[in-house]
Amino acid sequence: MAREWRRRLRRWRGRRRAQEPGERGARFAGRSVAAQVFALQLAIVLLLVLAGAALLAWQARAADVRSARDRSLACAGTLAAAPSTAAALRSTRPTAALQPVSLRARDACGIDFVAVLDDGGVRLSDPLTELIGRRAAGDFSRALAGETYLERFHGEPTDSVRAVAPVRDSERKVVGLVTAGVDLATVSARLDRELPWVGVGAVGALLLAAAGAGLISRRLKRQTRGLGPTEVTRMYEHHDAVLHAVREGVLVLDVDRRLLLANDEAHRLLGLPAGAQGQRIGALRLPSGVGQLLVSGRTATDEVHPVGERLLAVNQRPTGGDGDPSGTVTTARDTTELREVAGQAEVAAQRLELLYTAGLHVGTTLDVKRTAEELAEVAVDRFADVVSVDLLDPVIEGQEPLPDPTTATVRRVALRSAVGDHPLQPLGSRPRIPPVAFRTTGDAVQVAPVFEPDLAAATEWREIDPEGAAHILSSGFHSRITVPLRARGTVLGLASFWRRDQQPFQPEDLASAQELVARTAVCVDNARRYAREHGMAVTLQRSLLPGGLPEQNAVDAAYRYVPAQAGVGGDWFDVLPLPGARVALVVGDVVGHGLHAAATMGRLRTAVHNFSSLDLPPDELLAHLDELVVRIDQDPTRRPETETVTGATVLYVLYEPATGQCHIARAGHPPPALARPDGTTALLDVPANLPLGLGTSPFETRTLTVPEGSRLVLYTDGLIRSRGRDLDERLETLLEEVARAGRDPDETCGALLEALLPGRSHTDRDDIALLVAVTRRLPPDRVAEWEVPSDPEAVAPVRAACMDRMTAWGLEETAFTAELVLSELITNAVRYGAPPVTVRLLCDRYLTCEVSDSSSTAPHLRRATTVDEGGRGLFLIAQLAQHWGTRYGPHGKTIWAEMPLTDSAEHEAQWT
């Protein structure tokens, strides 16, 4: 093959030298094959057209001459044979008789002249009358001898083609001659008239031939891509060189299954003889598989056939068009050396597929047990027949695992099998076989995977539990890999992979198992950390929420709190007892989730407690909360990583059981629902106002009187908002469920959650706070009120009336203290306040004494010195009363003081 290649290379170089610039034909050789073929075709066509035109002209002239001779011979013979001609020759006036006849014969035969001669050659008739009587030129001996003949005459009067026929009398004696002919000038003139048509035909033929040559050249140019002969030759030489140099056998067969071409590699792979080309493929005695494929001519793609010690991948394709008899082109390559590589690649592909699947399906949740189950689901069937995952107890509980895993207990949290029944311990059990991957060496714990390709030959695991090991072996399990789950230097548990129906584990499977378990361990550790942090956040949030409802008589309340599906939220609620037997109902929502939302909720809840203890009206309380949120966001000492309060909403309801009035204000919160005792329900039209921290507009309050036994429903937007559901529809459902539920607040809470929670999708992750309060009224006999004239002497009668009422309530033990407090409050109001002055006593869980006037000056507690005459009143009240304070209203202020009741009096004060 090398010699052949060198021979071809020398031949190619010789042709290249022969075509150097400057040699003859170099410019022409530089043109493309298509251009050269076009020029050659055009030259050949031109020569053919010119030769054809000349041939046509020659044939036309020959035809004209032949026609003239035939007409002349026919005319001369006919006239000579006529009896009248011989008779005219015998007459005394032959010319008179013969001239008209010869002229008519000339015209009838379409020739130029007809002349009658006597036996001496003298013209007796002639078209040219001046020639009559003159002897005609030429030799007429043959005609006088009785022969009729044709000749080309040159002489006077013109050159012509003429026929000479003898005229015989009745005795067959030649008595004269008849000559008839056509001038050569007439023949040339006719040819001149025909030549232009010959030229037109030649030009048309040349144009058609040039157009055809152009089309052929154009198609050839597309097929040869404009290459010149040198390039085409080089291309074919290169193609031939490559064909014989490639490391793939190529065979070309015709329709009769005859070998047309086989390169060197085909000879080597198939062992073809030297004279194989040209023979039928069946006569070459090829191996059965390859021979049958070549004989059949069918299409094949990477079919593997053994040939000796080789494995050949054979491809075969037909060469003909659709429906036409075709040969085939067959390629064969040696894949023997690739078998091992292909096997390794297949194993690597399976491993990558396993790890890719694990990346998609393991760790989809932040649940420790579910992550372990996902590992088992991915590995079973793809890698093992049975998979078990055991985790340390602290890991399951979300705690930090112990430094020494051998001192902790494990629990089986995941078990999956593809072989049906098996003797492995079930879910939730404590494995009887300790994790042999945890080995203590001295004071250190060695954590390493365990690879046991032959369980029957291994002894360590059987010594720990011989009975359990015997059951496993009898069930057909033959190999196992145990890998510790280790993440960030901490051991979390271990995963065991068992095989029974699959092939035993190989050493390369250990790397796959370690990679699979390592990924799972990170996910388990993330889930454990999340569980721990989530537990801490939930604990913080629970500590910030009320643990229960305080004791009070104004409302009968119940609540529900549903935590967020992920993380912790910022929803809260409160029931706050206030002086004067009043109660404040609060529901709030901080936007967002996480510790920041919970911490912000705690700060706002604390602020509501503090502001409500100051007896602020709802609108002023919300204004203070709004200012607090703004100060929190603008705090210069806040850390850069601290999140801002992106939004918070509050609904504040102040209920007075003595009058049945509700004072309601909200900051961007959903309105409360009210269910009256008659069964009607409605959403209260409370001014919405802006959420906290978003504006400076004043807050508005709505005041309304509600009947006793009405149900107030306060909630956060997590209850009514749902993706894909209309908000108005959800609110309508809320009102319907409130109307349908009983008057018990706890029953109302349960009905609302049962009706509205199923409508939430998995993407609705907000928490829910729900508070239902049934209003109660303070009995009229537990309220006493007097108006005090602006006269110091009126203090004593009012004080006496108060004492009588307290005695009627059974508060004799509290009356003395209350008398001192009332005396001081009434005296100060009459002395320093503005009329009207009113006194009101409320007997609830506490005895509340309230003194109101229309002034807005606030008293201040101070310590009087020994020389001061006044300033001891409020100090005395603060010492005698359990709580005291001042609240402002639209028409003045009220100073109140609360005094505890005795146990018997407090029991009698409970409302029925």
GROMACS .gro file of C-alpha atoms in nm, residues 243-244 249-268 270-286 290 294-295 316 327-331:
model
   48
  243LEU     CA    1  -1.008   0.546   0.099
  244HIS     CA    2  -0.706   0.321   0.128
  249GLY     CA    3  -1.303  -0.125   0.570
  250VAL     CA    4  -1.503  -0.009   0.266
  251LEU     CA    5  -1.662  -0.243   0.013
  252VAL     CA    6  -1.867  -0.142  -0.292
  253LEU     CA    7  -2.088  -0.408  -0.461
  254ASP     CA    8  -2.298  -0.382  -0.773
  255VAL     CA    9  -2.651  -0.506  -0.821
  256ASP     CA   10  -2.521  -0.855  -0.906
  257ARG     CA   11  -2.339  -0.868  -0.570
  258ARG     CA   12  -2.005  -0.839  -0.746
  259LEU     CA   13  -1.721  -0.671  -0.557
  260LEU     CA   14  -1.629  -0.348  -0.733
  261LEU     CA   15  -1.403  -0.191  -0.474
  262ALA     CA   16  -1.241  -0.293  -0.148
  263ASN     CA   17  -0.985  -0.079   0.032
  264ASP     CA   18  -0.680  -0.206   0.218
  265GLU     CA   19  -0.855  -0.212   0.558
  266ALA     CA   20  -1.136  -0.427   0.416
  267HIS     CA   21  -0.878  -0.671   0.283
  268ARG     CA   22  -0.716  -0.683   0.627
  270LEU     CA   23  -1.209  -0.974   0.608
  271GLY     CA   24  -0.901  -1.153   0.476
  272LEU     CA   25  -0.993  -1.091   0.112
  273PRO     CA   26  -0.765  -1.251  -0.154
  274ALA     CA   27  -0.558  -1.035  -0.389
  275GLY     CA   28  -0.788  -1.092  -0.688
  276ALA     CA   29  -1.114  -1.041  -0.501
  277GLN     CA   30  -1.228  -0.735  -0.696
  278GLY     CA   31  -1.458  -0.833  -0.981
  279GLN     CA   32  -1.568  -1.158  -0.816
  280ARG     CA   33  -1.911  -1.235  -0.677
  281ILE     CA   34  -1.922  -1.191  -0.304
  282GLY     CA   35  -2.057  -1.542  -0.253
  283ALA     CA   36  -1.744  -1.691  -0.410
  284LEU     CA   37  -1.511  -1.525  -0.158
  285ARG     CA   38  -1.611  -1.759   0.128
  286LEU     CA   39  -1.649  -1.481   0.388
  290VAL     CA   40  -2.078  -1.085   0.726
  294LEU     CA   41  -2.330  -0.867   0.201
  295VAL     CA   42  -2.525  -1.114  -0.012
  316GLN     CA   43  -2.457  -0.119   0.488
  327GLY     CA   44  -2.567  -0.198  -0.533
  328THR     CA   45  -2.446  -0.143  -0.179
  329VAL     CA   46  -2.173   0.034   0.012
  330THR     CA   47  -2.056  -0.149   0.323
  331THR     CA   48  -1.825  -0.024   0.597
   0.00000   0.00000   0.00000
